[in-house]
CSV table of C-alpha atoms in Angstrom, one decimal:
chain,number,residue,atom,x,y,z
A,1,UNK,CA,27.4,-11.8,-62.3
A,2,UNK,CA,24.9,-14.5,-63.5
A,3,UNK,CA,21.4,-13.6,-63.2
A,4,UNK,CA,19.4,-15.3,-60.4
A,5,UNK,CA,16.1,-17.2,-60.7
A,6,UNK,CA,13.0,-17.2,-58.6
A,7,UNK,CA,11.4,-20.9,-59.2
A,8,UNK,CA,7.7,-20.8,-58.1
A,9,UNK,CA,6.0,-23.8,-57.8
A,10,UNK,CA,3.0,-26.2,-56.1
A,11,UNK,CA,4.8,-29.4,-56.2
A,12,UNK,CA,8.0,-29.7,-54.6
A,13,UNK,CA,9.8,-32.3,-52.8
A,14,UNK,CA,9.5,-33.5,-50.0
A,15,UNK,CA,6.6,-34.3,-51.4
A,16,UNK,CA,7.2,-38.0,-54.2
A,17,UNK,CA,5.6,-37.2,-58.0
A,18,UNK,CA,7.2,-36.3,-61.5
A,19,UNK,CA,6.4,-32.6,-61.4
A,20,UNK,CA,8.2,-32.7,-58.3
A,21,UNK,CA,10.9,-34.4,-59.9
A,22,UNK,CA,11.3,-32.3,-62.3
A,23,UNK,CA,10.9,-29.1,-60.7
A,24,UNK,CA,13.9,-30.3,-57.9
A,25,UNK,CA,16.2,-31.3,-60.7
A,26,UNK,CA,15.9,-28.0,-62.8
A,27,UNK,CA,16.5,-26.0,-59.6
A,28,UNK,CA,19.5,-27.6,-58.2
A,29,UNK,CA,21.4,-27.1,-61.2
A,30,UNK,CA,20.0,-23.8,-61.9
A,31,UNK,CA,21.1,-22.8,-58.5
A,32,UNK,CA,24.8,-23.6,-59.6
A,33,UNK,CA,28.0,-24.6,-57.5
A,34,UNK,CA,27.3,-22.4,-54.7
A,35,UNK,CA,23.8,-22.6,-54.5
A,36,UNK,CA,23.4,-18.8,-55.3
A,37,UNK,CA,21.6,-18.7,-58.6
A,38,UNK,CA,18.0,-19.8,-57.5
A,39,UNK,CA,15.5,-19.2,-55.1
A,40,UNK,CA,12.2,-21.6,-55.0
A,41,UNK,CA,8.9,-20.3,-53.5
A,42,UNK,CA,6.5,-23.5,-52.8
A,43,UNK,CA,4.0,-24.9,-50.5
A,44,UNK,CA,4.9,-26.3,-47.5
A,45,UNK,CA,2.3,-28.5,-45.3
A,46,UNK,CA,3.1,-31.8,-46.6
A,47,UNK,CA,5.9,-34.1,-46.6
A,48,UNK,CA,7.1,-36.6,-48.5
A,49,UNK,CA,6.3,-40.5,-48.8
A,50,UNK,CA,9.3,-41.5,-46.4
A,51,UNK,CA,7.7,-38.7,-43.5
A,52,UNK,CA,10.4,-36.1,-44.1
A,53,UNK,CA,9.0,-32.4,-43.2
A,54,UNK,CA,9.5,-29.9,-45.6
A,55,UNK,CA,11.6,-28.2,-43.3
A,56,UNK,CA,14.4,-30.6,-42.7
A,57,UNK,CA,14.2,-31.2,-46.3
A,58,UNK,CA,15.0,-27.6,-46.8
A,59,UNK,CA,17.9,-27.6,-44.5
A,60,UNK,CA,19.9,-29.9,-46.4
A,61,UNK,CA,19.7,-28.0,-49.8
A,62,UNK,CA,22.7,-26.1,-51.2
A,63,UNK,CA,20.1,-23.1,-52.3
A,64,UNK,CA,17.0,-21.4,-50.8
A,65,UNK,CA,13.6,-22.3,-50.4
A,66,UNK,CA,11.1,-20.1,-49.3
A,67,UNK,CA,8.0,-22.0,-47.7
A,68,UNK,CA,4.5,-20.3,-47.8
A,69,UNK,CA,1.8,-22.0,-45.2
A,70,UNK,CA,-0.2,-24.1,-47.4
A,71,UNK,CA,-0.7,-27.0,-48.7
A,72,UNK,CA,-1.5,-26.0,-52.4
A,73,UNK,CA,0.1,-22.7,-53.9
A,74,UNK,CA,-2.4,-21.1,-55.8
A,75,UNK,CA,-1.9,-17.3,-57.8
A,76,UNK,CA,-3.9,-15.7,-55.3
A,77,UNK,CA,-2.9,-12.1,-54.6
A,78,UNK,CA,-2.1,-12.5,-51.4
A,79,UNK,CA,0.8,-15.2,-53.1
A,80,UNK,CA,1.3,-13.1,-56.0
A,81,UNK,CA,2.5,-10.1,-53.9
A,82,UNK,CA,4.5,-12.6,-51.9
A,83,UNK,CA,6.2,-13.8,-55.0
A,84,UNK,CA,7.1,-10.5,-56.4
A,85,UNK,CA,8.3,-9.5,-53.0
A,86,UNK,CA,10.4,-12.5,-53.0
A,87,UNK,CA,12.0,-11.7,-56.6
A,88,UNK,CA,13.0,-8.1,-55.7
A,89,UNK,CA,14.5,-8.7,-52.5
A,90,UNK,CA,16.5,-11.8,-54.5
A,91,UNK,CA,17.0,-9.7,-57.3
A,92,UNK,CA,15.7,-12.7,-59.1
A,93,UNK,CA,15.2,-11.5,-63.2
A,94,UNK,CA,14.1,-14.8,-64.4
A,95,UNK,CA,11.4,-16.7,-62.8
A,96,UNK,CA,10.1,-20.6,-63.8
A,97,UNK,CA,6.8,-21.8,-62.8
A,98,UNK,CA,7.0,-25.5,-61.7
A,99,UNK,CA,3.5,-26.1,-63.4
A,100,UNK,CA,2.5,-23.3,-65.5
A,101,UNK,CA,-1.2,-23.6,-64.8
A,102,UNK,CA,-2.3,-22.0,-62.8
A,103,UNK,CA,0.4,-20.2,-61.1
A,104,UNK,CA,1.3,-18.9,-64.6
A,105,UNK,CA,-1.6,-15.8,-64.1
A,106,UNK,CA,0.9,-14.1,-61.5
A,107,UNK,CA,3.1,-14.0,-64.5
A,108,UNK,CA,2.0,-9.8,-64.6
A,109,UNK,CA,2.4,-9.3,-60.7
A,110,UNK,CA,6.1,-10.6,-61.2
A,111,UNK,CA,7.2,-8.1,-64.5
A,112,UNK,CA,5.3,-5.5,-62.9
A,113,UNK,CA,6.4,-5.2,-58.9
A,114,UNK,CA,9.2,-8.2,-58.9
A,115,UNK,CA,11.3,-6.8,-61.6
A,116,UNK,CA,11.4,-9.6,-63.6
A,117,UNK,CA,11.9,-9.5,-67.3
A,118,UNK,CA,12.4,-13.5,-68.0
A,119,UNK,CA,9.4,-16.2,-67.3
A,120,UNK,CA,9.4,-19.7,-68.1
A,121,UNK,CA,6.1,-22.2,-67.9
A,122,UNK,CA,6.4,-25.3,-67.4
A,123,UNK,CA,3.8,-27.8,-68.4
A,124,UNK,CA,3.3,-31.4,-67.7
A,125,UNK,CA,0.1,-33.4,-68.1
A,126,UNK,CA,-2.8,-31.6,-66.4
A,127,UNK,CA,-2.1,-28.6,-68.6
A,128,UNK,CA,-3.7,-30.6,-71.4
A,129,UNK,CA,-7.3,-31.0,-69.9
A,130,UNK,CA,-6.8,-27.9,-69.4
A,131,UNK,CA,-6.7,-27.0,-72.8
A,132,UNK,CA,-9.9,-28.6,-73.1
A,133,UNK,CA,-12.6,-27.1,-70.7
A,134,UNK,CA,-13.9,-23.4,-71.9
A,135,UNK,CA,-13.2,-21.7,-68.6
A,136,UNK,CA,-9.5,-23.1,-67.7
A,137,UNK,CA,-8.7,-22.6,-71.6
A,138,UNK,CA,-9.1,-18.9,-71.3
A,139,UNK,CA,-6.8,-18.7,-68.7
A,140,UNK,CA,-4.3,-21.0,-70.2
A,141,UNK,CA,-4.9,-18.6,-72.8
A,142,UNK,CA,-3.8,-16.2,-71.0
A,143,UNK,CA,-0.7,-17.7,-69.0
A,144,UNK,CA,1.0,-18.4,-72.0
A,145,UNK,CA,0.5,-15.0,-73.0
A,146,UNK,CA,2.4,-13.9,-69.8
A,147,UNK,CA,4.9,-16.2,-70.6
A,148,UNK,CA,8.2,-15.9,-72.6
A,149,UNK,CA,8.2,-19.7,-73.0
A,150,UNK,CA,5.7,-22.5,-72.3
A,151,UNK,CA,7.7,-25.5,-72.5
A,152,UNK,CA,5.6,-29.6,-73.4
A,153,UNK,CA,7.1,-32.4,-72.3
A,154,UNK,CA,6.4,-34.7,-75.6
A,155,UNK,CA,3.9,-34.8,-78.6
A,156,UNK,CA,0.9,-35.4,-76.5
A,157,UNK,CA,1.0,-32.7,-74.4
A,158,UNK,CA,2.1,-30.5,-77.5
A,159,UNK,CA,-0.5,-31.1,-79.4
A,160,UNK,CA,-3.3,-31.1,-76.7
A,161,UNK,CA,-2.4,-27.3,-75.7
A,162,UNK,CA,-1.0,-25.6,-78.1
A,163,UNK,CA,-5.0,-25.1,-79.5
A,164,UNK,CA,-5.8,-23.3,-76.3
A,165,UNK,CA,-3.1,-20.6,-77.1
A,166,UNK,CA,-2.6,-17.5,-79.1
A,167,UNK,CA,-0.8,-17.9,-82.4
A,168,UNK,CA,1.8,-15.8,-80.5
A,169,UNK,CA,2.5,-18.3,-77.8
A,170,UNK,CA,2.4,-21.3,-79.7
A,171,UNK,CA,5.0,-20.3,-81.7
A,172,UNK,CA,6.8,-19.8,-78.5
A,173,UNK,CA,6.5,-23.6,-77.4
A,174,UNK,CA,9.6,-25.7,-77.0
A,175,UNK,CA,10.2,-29.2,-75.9
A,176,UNK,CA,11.8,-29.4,-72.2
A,177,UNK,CA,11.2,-33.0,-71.8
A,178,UNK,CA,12.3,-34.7,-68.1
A,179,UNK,CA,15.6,-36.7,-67.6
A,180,UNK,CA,16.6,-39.3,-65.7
A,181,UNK,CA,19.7,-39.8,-62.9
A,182,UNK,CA,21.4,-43.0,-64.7
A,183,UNK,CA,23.7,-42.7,-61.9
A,184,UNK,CA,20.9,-43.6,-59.2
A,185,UNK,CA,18.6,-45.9,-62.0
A,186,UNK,CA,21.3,-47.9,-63.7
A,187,UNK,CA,21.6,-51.9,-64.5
A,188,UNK,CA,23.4,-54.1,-62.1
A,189,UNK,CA,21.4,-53.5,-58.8
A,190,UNK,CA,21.2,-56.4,-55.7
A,191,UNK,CA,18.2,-57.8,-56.0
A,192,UNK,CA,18.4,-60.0,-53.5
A,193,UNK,CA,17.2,-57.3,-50.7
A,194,UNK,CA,13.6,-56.8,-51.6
A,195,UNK,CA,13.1,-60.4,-53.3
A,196,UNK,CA,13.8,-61.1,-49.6
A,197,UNK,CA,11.8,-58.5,-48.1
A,198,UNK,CA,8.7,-58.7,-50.1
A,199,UNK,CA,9.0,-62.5,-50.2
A,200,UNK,CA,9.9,-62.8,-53.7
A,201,UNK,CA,11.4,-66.1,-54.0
A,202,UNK,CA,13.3,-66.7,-57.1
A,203,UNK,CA,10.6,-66.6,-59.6
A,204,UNK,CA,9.9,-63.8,-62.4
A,205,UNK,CA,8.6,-60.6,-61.0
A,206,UNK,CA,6.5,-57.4,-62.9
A,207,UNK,CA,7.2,-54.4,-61.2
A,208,UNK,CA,4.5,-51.5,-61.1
A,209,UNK,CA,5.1,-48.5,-59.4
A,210,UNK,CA,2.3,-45.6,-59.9
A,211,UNK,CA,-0.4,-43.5,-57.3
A,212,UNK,CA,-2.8,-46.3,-57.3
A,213,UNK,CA,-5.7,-44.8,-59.3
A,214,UNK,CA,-7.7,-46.3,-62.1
A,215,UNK,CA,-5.7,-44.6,-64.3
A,216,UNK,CA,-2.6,-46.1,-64.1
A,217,UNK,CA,-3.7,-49.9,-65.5
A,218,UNK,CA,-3.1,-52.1,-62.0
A,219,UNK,CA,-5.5,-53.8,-62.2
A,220,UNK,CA,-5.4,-55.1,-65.7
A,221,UNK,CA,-1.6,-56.3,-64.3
A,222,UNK,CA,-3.8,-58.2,-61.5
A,223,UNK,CA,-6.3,-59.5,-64.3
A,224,UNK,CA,-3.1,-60.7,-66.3
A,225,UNK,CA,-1.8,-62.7,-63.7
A,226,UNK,CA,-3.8,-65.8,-64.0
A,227,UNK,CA,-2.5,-66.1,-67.6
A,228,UNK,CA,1.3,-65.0,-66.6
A,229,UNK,CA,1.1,-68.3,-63.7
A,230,UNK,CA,-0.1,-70.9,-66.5
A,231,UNK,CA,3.2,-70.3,-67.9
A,232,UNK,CA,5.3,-69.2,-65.0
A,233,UNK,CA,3.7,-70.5,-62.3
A,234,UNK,CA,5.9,-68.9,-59.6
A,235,UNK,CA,6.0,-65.3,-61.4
A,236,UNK,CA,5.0,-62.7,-58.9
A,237,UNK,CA,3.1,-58.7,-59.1
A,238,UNK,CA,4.9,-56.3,-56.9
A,239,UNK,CA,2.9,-53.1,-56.5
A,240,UNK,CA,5.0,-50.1,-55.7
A,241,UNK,CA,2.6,-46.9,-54.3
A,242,UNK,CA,-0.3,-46.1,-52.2
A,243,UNK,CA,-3.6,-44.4,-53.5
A,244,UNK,CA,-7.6,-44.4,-53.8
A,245,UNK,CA,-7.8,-47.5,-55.8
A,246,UNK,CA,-5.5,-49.3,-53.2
A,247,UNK,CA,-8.7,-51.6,-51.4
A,248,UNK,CA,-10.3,-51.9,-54.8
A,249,UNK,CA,-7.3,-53.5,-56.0
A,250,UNK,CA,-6.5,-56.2,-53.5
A,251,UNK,CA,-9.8,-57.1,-52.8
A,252,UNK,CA,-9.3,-58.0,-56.8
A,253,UNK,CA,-6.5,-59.7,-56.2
A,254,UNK,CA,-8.4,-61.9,-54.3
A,255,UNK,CA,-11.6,-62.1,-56.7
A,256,UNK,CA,-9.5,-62.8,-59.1
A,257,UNK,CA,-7.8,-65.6,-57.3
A,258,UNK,CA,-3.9,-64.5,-57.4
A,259,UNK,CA,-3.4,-62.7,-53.8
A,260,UNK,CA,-0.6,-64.7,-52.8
A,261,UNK,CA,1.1,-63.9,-56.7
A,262,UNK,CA,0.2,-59.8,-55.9
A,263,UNK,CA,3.0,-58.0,-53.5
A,264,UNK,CA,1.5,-54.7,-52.2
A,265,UNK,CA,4.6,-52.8,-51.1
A,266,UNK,CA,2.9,-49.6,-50.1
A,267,UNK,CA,4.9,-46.0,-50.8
A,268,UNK,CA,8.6,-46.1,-51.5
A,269,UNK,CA,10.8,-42.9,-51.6
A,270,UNK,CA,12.0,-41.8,-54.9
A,271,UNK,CA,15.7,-42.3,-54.1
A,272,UNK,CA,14.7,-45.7,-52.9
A,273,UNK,CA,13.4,-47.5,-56.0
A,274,UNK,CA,16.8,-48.9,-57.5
A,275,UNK,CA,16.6,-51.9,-55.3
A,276,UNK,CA,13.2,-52.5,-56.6
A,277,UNK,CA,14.1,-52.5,-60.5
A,278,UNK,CA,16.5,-54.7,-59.4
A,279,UNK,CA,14.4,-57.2,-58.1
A,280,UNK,CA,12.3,-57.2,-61.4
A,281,UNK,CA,11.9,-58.7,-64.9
A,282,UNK,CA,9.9,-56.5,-66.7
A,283,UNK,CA,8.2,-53.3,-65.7
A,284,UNK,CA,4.9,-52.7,-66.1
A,285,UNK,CA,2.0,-49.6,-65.9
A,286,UNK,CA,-0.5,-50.2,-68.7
A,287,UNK,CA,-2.5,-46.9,-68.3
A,288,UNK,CA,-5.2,-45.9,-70.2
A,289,UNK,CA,-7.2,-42.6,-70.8
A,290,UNK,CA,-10.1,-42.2,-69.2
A,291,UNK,CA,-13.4,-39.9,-68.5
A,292,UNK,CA,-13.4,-39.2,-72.4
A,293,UNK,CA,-10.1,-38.4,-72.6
A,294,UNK,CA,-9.5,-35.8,-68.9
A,295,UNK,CA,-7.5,-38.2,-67.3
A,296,UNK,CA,-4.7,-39.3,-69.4
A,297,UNK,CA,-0.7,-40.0,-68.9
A,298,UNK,CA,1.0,-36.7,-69.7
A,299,UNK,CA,4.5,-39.1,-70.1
A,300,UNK,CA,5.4,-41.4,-67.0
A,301,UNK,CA,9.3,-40.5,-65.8
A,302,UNK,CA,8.8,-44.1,-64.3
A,303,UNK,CA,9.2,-45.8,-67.3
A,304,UNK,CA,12.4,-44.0,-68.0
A,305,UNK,CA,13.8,-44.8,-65.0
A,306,UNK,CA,12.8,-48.2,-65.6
A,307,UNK,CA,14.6,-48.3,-68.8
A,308,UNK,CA,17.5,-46.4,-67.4
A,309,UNK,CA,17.5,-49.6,-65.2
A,310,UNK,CA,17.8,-51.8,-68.1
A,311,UNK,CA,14.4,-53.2,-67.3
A,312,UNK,CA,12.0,-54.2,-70.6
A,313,UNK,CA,9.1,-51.6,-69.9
A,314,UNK,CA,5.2,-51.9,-71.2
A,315,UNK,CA,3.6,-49.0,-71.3
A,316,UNK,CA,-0.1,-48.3,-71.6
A,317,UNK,CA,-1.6,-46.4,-75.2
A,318,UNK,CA,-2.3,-43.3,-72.6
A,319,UNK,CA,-1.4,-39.8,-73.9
A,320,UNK,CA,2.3,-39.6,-74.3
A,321,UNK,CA,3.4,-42.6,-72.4
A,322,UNK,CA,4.1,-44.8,-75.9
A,323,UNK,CA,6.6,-41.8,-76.2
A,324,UNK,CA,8.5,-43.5,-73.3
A,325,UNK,CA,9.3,-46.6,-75.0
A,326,UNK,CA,10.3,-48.1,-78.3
A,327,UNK,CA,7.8,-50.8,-79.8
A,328,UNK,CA,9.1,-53.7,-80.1
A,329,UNK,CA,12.9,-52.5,-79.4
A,330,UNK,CA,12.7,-51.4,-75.6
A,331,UNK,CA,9.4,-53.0,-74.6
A,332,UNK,CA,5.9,-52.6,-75.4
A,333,UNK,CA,3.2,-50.4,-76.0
A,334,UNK,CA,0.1,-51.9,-74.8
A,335,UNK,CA,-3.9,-51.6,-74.5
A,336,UNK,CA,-4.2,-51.0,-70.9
A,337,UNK,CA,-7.9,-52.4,-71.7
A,338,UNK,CA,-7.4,-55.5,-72.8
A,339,UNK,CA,-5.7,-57.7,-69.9
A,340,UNK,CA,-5.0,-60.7,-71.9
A,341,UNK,CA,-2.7,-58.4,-73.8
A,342,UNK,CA,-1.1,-57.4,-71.5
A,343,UNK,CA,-0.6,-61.0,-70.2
A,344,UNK,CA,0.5,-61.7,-73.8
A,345,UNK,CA,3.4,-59.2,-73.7
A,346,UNK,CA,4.4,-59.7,-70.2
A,347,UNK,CA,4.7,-63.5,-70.8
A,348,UNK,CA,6.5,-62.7,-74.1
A,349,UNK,CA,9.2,-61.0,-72.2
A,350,UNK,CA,10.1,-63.3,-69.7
A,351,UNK,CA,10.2,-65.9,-71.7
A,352,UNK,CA,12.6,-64.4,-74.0
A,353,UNK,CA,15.7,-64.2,-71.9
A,354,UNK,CA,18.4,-63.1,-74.2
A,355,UNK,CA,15.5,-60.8,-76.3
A,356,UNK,CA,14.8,-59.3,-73.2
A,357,UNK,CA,18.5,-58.0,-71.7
A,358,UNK,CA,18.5,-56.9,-75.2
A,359,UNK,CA,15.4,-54.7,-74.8
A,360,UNK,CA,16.8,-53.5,-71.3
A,361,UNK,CA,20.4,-52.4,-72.7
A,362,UNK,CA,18.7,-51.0,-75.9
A,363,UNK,CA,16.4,-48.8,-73.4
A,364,UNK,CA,19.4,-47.5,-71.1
A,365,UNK,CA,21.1,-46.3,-74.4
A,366,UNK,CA,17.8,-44.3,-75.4
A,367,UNK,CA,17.7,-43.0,-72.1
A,368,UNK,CA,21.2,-41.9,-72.0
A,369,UNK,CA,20.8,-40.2,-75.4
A,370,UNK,CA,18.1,-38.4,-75.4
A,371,UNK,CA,16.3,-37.8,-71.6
A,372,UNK,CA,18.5,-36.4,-69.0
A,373,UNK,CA,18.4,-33.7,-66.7
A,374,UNK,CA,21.4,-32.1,-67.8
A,375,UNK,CA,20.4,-31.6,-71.2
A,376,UNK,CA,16.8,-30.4,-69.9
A,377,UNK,CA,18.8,-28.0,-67.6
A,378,UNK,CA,21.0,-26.7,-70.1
A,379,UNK,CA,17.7,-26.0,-72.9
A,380,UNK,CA,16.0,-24.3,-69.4
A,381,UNK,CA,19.3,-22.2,-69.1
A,382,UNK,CA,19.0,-21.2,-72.8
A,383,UNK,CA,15.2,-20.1,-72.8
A,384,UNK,CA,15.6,-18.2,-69.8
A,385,UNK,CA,18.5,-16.4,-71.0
A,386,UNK,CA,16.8,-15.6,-74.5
């Protein structure tokens, strides 16, 4: 009988993000044709970007989840009892952690009272400032001490914890990097539906979709529009997400003189973005490190999916998004500083035409070959199994 695994973890749809991407894709095929071989443990206040409750979410999954009354799952005893509750009443022998840090500390609890002999970390981006800081580097220390595996997600992250562990652990690292469903994000979409919607017209059209936070470059994309409408005067911005930075950034927009070339579309459900790539040129999210290097892109499944979507992609020089793209093959790296650069790039690509498809097809093909789920899902199956 194949062994069954408890999947703990923070982020979790219905809730929109990559770690809950992730996490949702490694469970459903971990769980198996009947739904039988995992069990996920997560938080449950908050729904997702389209107002789905956690609960009707739930209901239409093939395998279990197990809701605990909060909105942030934290390795408190009170959850680490719960969890090893959870993994002997399952008979669950493997567990993954979603996000290794911090729920990676009830990593004990589980061997000890939840019979499990297998655990998995997963880390994504945060894990690396992390590494940094003297306090959360001790116990990053320590969860990947607790840990059969701690899997990275790119170079980046790699190399920005791996320092914070014992020599033990880091030789225990291994690359589970995130996929992407080329059935949902493929070429070929109608774009006709949100050019429509969003009042498009028939001009060229830079897709960003990110949280709006400083972070993520949007407002160099704003800056850059000036230069992008000397040459293409009818080019259009479309903003995909909600955020902090959302108010800063249109009242830009009109500083900068461009509001009526800047679409904010608001929030968009995961499964809903196709339509949007399909509407666009040339995606765009020129992100940038910040705060002296604590807020930086641990990789960016969005410009994956844009690729997937045969959509040139510029990526900002943040962490381990230039991992995401190809110089110069599949799009651009970019500084997400330097707004006439990114101008540069973004005017480069549309007028390229033929150079550009040629970017977009070259960028599915990387996608196909080296970033999907199922081969994440079957290097999960394998560290778990030992």
């Amino acid at each position: 009988m194949p062994e069954r695994t408890l999947m703990v973890t923070n982020d979790f749809p219905p809730r929109e993000g990559g770690i809950e991407v992730f996490a949702y894709e490694m469970a459903r095929r971990l769980a198996g044709p009947d739904g039988a071989g995992v069990t996920v443990l997560a938080s449950g206040r908050r729904g997702g970007t389209a107002g789905e409750s956690p609960e009707r979410f739930d209901r239409r999954q093939p395998f279990e989840v197990v809701r605990v009354d909060t909105g942030m799952l934290l390795p408190t005893p009170k959850v680490a009892r719960r969890a090893a509750a959870l993994a002997a009443e399952r008979g669950c022998t493997r567990v993954v952690f979603g996000a290794a840090a911090p729920l990676g500390l009830m990593a004990g609890r589980l061997r000890r009272d939840g019979g499990v002999r297998r655990i998995v970390g997963l880390t994504h981006g945060h894990e690396a400032w992390w590494a940094r800081l003297p306090g959360t580097r001790q116990a990053l220390r320590r969860i990947g001490d607790g840990a059969d595996h701690l899997t990275y997600i790119g170079g980046y992250t790699r190399d920005a914890i791996a320092p914070a562990l014992s020599p033990a652990a880091r030789e225990r690292m291994v690359r589970l990097a995130p996929g992407v469903d080329t059935g949902l994000f493929r070429p070929g979409g109608d774009p006709s539906q949100v050019r429509e919607r969003h009042g498009l017209g028939e001009g060229p059209v830079v897709l960003s979709a990110s949280r709006l936070v400083p972070r993520k470059g949007v407002d160099a994309l704003i800056q850059a529009m000036p230069w992008v409408r000397a040459r293409f005067p009818e080019a259009r911005l479309l903003v995909v997400g909600d955020g902090p930075d959302r108010d800063r950034l249109r009242r830009l927009a009109e500083w900068t003189g461009v509001e009526d070339a800047v679409v904010f579309a608001g929030p968009v459900a995961h499964d809903s973005m196709p339509p949007y790539y399909a509407a666009a040129d040339v995606f765009a999210m020129p992100c940038r490190t910040r705060r002296r290097g604590f807020e930086a892109e641990g990789l960016g499944i969005v410009f994956l999916e844009a690729a997937a979507s045969g959509l040139p992609v510029l990526a900002g020089s943040s962490g381990g998004a230039p991992e995401t793209v190809a110089h110069g093959r599949t799009g651009y790296v970019v500084d997400g500083g330097d707004a006439k650069e990114v101008a540069e790039r973004i005017a480069q690509v549309v007028a390229a035409d033929s150079a550009a498809k040629a970017m977009g097809e070259a960028g599915r093909k990387r996608v196909e070959r080296a970033w999907t789920w199922d081969g994440a899902a079957e290097r999960l199956e394998r560290l778990l199994t030992g």
